[in-house]
GROMACS .gro file of C-alpha atoms in nm:
model
  208
    1UNK     CA    1  -1.665   0.946   0.738
    2UNK     CA    2  -1.339   0.906   0.791
    3UNK     CA    3  -1.007   0.747   0.721
    4UNK     CA    4  -0.787   0.509   0.904
    5UNK     CA    5  -0.453   0.366   0.869
    6UNK     CA    6  -0.239   0.082   1.026
    7UNK     CA    7  -0.202   0.095   1.438
    8UNK     CA    8  -0.560   0.304   1.415
    9UNK     CA    9  -0.348   0.603   1.291
   10UNK     CA   10  -0.566   0.841   1.146
   11UNK     CA   11  -0.559   0.916   0.784
   12UNK     CA   12  -0.650   1.292   0.630
   13UNK     CA   13  -0.953   1.273   0.469
   14UNK     CA   14  -1.117   1.577   0.313
   15UNK     CA   15  -1.425   1.520   0.133
   16UNK     CA   16  -1.334   1.754  -0.137
   17UNK     CA   17  -0.992   1.621  -0.217
   18UNK     CA   18  -0.969   1.233  -0.254
   19UNK     CA   19  -1.124   0.951  -0.312
   20UNK     CA   20  -1.168   0.666   0.041
   21UNK     CA   21  -1.273   0.335  -0.054
   22UNK     CA   22  -1.336   0.022   0.084
   23UNK     CA   23  -1.387  -0.313  -0.120
   24UNK     CA   24  -1.507  -0.646   0.071
   25UNK     CA   25  -1.299  -0.928  -0.096
   26UNK     CA   26  -1.353  -1.362  -0.062
   27UNK     CA   27  -1.000  -1.482  -0.136
   28UNK     CA   28  -0.937  -1.817  -0.122
   29UNK     CA   29  -0.599  -1.735   0.014
   30UNK     CA   30  -0.441  -1.871   0.299
   31UNK     CA   31  -0.343  -1.633   0.578
   32UNK     CA   32  -0.051  -1.614   0.577
   33UNK     CA   33  -0.065  -1.476   0.182
   34UNK     CA   34  -0.297  -1.193   0.290
   35UNK     CA   35  -0.025  -0.942   0.231
   36UNK     CA   36  -0.044  -1.006  -0.145
   37UNK     CA   37  -0.378  -0.891  -0.129
   38UNK     CA   38  -0.223  -0.494  -0.019
   39UNK     CA   39   0.061  -0.517  -0.258
   40UNK     CA   40  -0.189  -0.620  -0.551
   41UNK     CA   41  -0.375  -0.339  -0.486
   42UNK     CA   42  -0.058  -0.137  -0.404
   43UNK     CA   43   0.059  -0.205  -0.813
   44UNK     CA   44  -0.263  -0.107  -0.930
   45UNK     CA   45  -0.276   0.210  -0.768
   46UNK     CA   46   0.049   0.325  -0.979
   47UNK     CA   47  -0.028   0.157  -1.250
   48UNK     CA   48  -0.320   0.376  -1.262
   49UNK     CA   49  -0.174   0.671  -1.059
   50UNK     CA   50   0.027   0.700  -1.382
   51UNK     CA   51  -0.181   0.600  -1.646
   52UNK     CA   52  -0.428   0.932  -1.528
   53UNK     CA   53  -0.174   1.154  -1.437
   54UNK     CA   54   0.121   1.047  -1.607
   55UNK     CA   55   0.361   1.117  -1.336
   56UNK     CA   56   0.614   0.848  -1.167
   57UNK     CA   57   0.493   0.644  -0.888
   58UNK     CA   58   0.711   0.447  -0.610
   59UNK     CA   59   0.598   0.237  -0.347
   60UNK     CA   60   0.740   0.240   0.032
   61UNK     CA   61   0.681  -0.141   0.145
   62UNK     CA   62   0.427  -0.251   0.185
   63UNK     CA   63   0.095   0.018   0.145
   64UNK     CA   64   0.228   0.386   0.083
   65UNK     CA   65   0.308   0.446  -0.302
   66UNK     CA   66   0.467   0.835  -0.335
   67UNK     CA   67   0.522   1.078  -0.584
   68UNK     CA   68   0.786   1.232  -0.581
   69UNK     CA   69   0.888   1.075  -0.237
   70UNK     CA   70   0.555   1.175  -0.097
   71UNK     CA   71   0.273   0.977   0.009
   72UNK     CA   72  -0.053   0.989  -0.212
   73UNK     CA   73  -0.202   0.679  -0.105
   74UNK     CA   74  -0.243   0.428   0.191
   75UNK     CA   75  -0.405   0.130   0.165
   76UNK     CA   76  -0.545  -0.051   0.478
   77UNK     CA   77  -0.612  -0.468   0.422
   78UNK     CA   78  -0.848  -0.656   0.765
   79UNK     CA   79  -0.925  -0.978   0.740
   80UNK     CA   80  -1.143  -1.219   0.879
   81UNK     CA   81  -0.945  -1.592   0.976
   82UNK     CA   82  -1.159  -1.930   0.916
   83UNK     CA   83  -0.983  -2.135   1.185
   84UNK     CA   84  -1.049  -2.496   1.031
   85UNK     CA   85  -0.941  -2.418   0.711
   86UNK     CA   86  -0.668  -2.145   0.727
   87UNK     CA   87  -0.807  -1.963   0.466
   88UNK     CA   88  -0.929  -1.623   0.456
   89UNK     CA   89  -1.340  -1.532   0.515
   90UNK     CA   90  -1.333  -1.193   0.370
   91UNK     CA   91  -1.124  -0.961   0.371
   92UNK     CA   92  -1.209  -0.544   0.326
   93UNK     CA   93  -0.974  -0.349   0.159
   94UNK     CA   94  -0.920   0.044   0.223
   95UNK     CA   95  -0.791   0.230  -0.009
   96UNK     CA   96  -0.724   0.623   0.072
   97UNK     CA   97  -0.545   0.890  -0.289
   98UNK     CA   98  -0.489   1.220  -0.216
   99UNK     CA   99  -0.612   1.322  -0.552
  100UNK     CA  100  -0.643   1.712  -0.506
  101UNK     CA  101  -0.454   1.899  -0.237
  102UNK     CA  102  -0.692   2.018   0.028
  103UNK     CA  103  -0.803   2.389  -0.012
  104UNK     CA  104  -0.581   2.495   0.276
  105UNK     CA  105  -0.326   2.280   0.256
  106UNK     CA  106  -0.242   1.945   0.452
  107UNK     CA  107  -0.229   1.976   0.819
  108UNK     CA  108   0.129   2.081   0.952
  109UNK     CA  109   0.194   1.784   1.160
  110UNK     CA  110   0.161   1.568   0.753
  111UNK     CA  111   0.251   1.847   0.514
  112UNK     CA  112   0.628   1.736   0.484
  113UNK     CA  113   0.509   1.413   0.373
  114UNK     CA  114   0.209   1.408   0.219
  115UNK     CA  115   0.098   1.482  -0.169
  116UNK     CA  116  -0.133   1.502  -0.425
  117UNK     CA  117  -0.193   1.319  -0.725
  118UNK     CA  118  -0.325   1.607  -0.990
  119UNK     CA  119  -0.269   1.953  -0.880
  120UNK     CA  120  -0.554   2.101  -1.084
  121UNK     CA  121  -0.909   2.024  -1.125
  122UNK     CA  122  -1.123   1.847  -1.351
  123UNK     CA  123  -1.444   1.695  -1.447
  124UNK     CA  124  -1.453   1.371  -1.385
  125UNK     CA  125  -1.091   1.322  -1.268
  126UNK     CA  126  -1.186   1.122  -0.958
  127UNK     CA  127  -1.414   0.933  -1.166
  128UNK     CA  128  -1.181   0.798  -1.362
  129UNK     CA  129  -0.908   0.764  -1.139
  130UNK     CA  130  -1.110   0.530  -0.883
  131UNK     CA  131  -1.226   0.302  -1.193
  132UNK     CA  132  -0.911   0.235  -1.324
  133UNK     CA  133  -0.747   0.155  -0.975
  134UNK     CA  134  -1.082  -0.064  -0.966
  135UNK     CA  135  -0.966  -0.242  -1.311
  136UNK     CA  136  -0.636  -0.294  -1.232
  137UNK     CA  137  -0.695  -0.400  -0.882
  138UNK     CA  138  -0.927  -0.712  -0.995
  139UNK     CA  139  -0.679  -0.791  -1.278
  140UNK     CA  140  -0.461  -0.880  -1.055
  141UNK     CA  141  -0.685  -1.023  -0.763
  142UNK     CA  142  -0.772  -1.239  -1.017
  143UNK     CA  143  -0.382  -1.372  -1.049
  144UNK     CA  144  -0.345  -1.422  -0.630
  145UNK     CA  145  -0.276  -1.831  -0.644
  146UNK     CA  146   0.013  -1.738  -0.864
  147UNK     CA  147   0.088  -1.400  -0.894
  148UNK     CA  148   0.181  -1.229  -1.158
  149UNK     CA  149   0.243  -0.871  -0.988
  150UNK     CA  150   0.553  -0.926  -0.801
  151UNK     CA  151   0.804  -0.888  -1.052
  152UNK     CA  152   0.659  -0.507  -1.092
  153UNK     CA  153   0.626  -0.453  -0.733
  154UNK     CA  154   0.974  -0.516  -0.651
  155UNK     CA  155   1.079  -0.216  -0.906
  156UNK     CA  156   0.877  -0.005  -0.836
  157UNK     CA  157   0.967  -0.083  -0.438
  158UNK     CA  158   1.196   0.252  -0.313
  159UNK     CA  159   1.337   0.053  -0.003
  160UNK     CA  160   1.567  -0.214  -0.143
  161UNK     CA  161   1.899  -0.206  -0.112
  162UNK     CA  162   1.853   0.096   0.163
  163UNK     CA  163   1.912   0.142   0.536
  164UNK     CA  164   1.529   0.112   0.746
  165UNK     CA  165   1.460   0.092   1.104
  166UNK     CA  166   1.176  -0.186   1.123
  167UNK     CA  167   0.902  -0.034   1.396
  168UNK     CA  168   0.758  -0.291   1.629
  169UNK     CA  169   0.604  -0.286   1.976
  170UNK     CA  170   0.942  -0.385   2.120
  171UNK     CA  171   1.069  -0.033   1.928
  172UNK     CA  172   1.279   0.027   1.664
  173UNK     CA  173   1.580  -0.155   1.468
  174UNK     CA  174   1.798  -0.063   1.262
  175UNK     CA  175   1.838  -0.310   0.901
  176UNK     CA  176   1.912  -0.307   0.570
  177UNK     CA  177   1.632  -0.395   0.295
  178UNK     CA  178   1.727  -0.652   0.030
  179UNK     CA  179   1.458  -0.748  -0.114
  180UNK     CA  180   1.095  -0.898  -0.201
  181UNK     CA  181   0.994  -1.280  -0.162
  182UNK     CA  182   0.716  -1.423  -0.334
  183UNK     CA  183   0.455  -1.383  -0.095
  184UNK     CA  184   0.552  -0.954  -0.058
  185UNK     CA  185   0.712  -0.969   0.243
  186UNK     CA  186   1.064  -0.767   0.284
  187UNK     CA  187   1.384  -0.946   0.329
  188UNK     CA  188   1.625  -0.760   0.585
  189UNK     CA  189   1.979  -0.780   0.720
  190UNK     CA  190   1.961  -0.605   1.108
  191UNK     CA  191   2.315  -0.453   1.201
  192UNK     CA  192   2.404  -0.781   1.431
  193UNK     CA  193   2.455  -0.979   1.135
  194UNK     CA  194   2.139  -1.165   1.168
  195UNK     CA  195   1.822  -1.172   0.854
  196UNK     CA  196   1.450  -1.144   0.865
  197UNK     CA  197   1.178  -1.163   0.733
  198UNK     CA  198   0.906  -0.870   0.741
  199UNK     CA  199   0.530  -0.975   0.757
  200UNK     CA  200   0.349  -0.581   0.705
  201UNK     CA  201   0.113  -0.740   0.975
  202UNK     CA  202   0.362  -0.727   1.270
  203UNK     CA  203   0.558  -0.416   1.197
  204UNK     CA  204   0.645  -0.095   0.993
  205UNK     CA  205   0.959   0.033   0.829
  206UNK     CA  206   1.124   0.386   0.806
  207UNK     CA  207   1.351   0.468   0.602
  208UNK     CA  208   1.693   0.588   0.791
   0.00000   0.00000   0.00000
């Protein structure tokens, strides 16, 4: 009934213009590898969108898919941890896609950052896109123990080599994004020369 993003942010989700779906998963992976679910979904969305629309996509670590610099998809993974095993009991993967621009446009507060995948409405477009996302996602989800999508994620990640602000409860901290590790954590170098390895559950980033 309403989209919700990371840190309880609102995700604009009018009924007539997008796809908003949640997938219940029961992955057998350690909690520290949970980010792989989000990144597998980001690659799946990226590939599906490119196949359906013919437009090039990029990924802003960790969970935003962009076209022409504007966000066309947000992804949120929430999970329950089994304390005894250290593995996830279950995870809920939420994916919100802006398929078309809303009839009256995006709200003013997100008009400069939100975009749409398709310019023209067409019968069955949303169904084909949803099916393509699911097909691509489960292809990668079945490889989580030995992820096959890390290099594809790195190639599409638009933050590598850029100056960013690392946003946390303590405030913003300038850093240079250096790379992505095998668990899709972001390696950064702060302005004081120290290195950091960022987990998506702890921080978010903003490109300077």
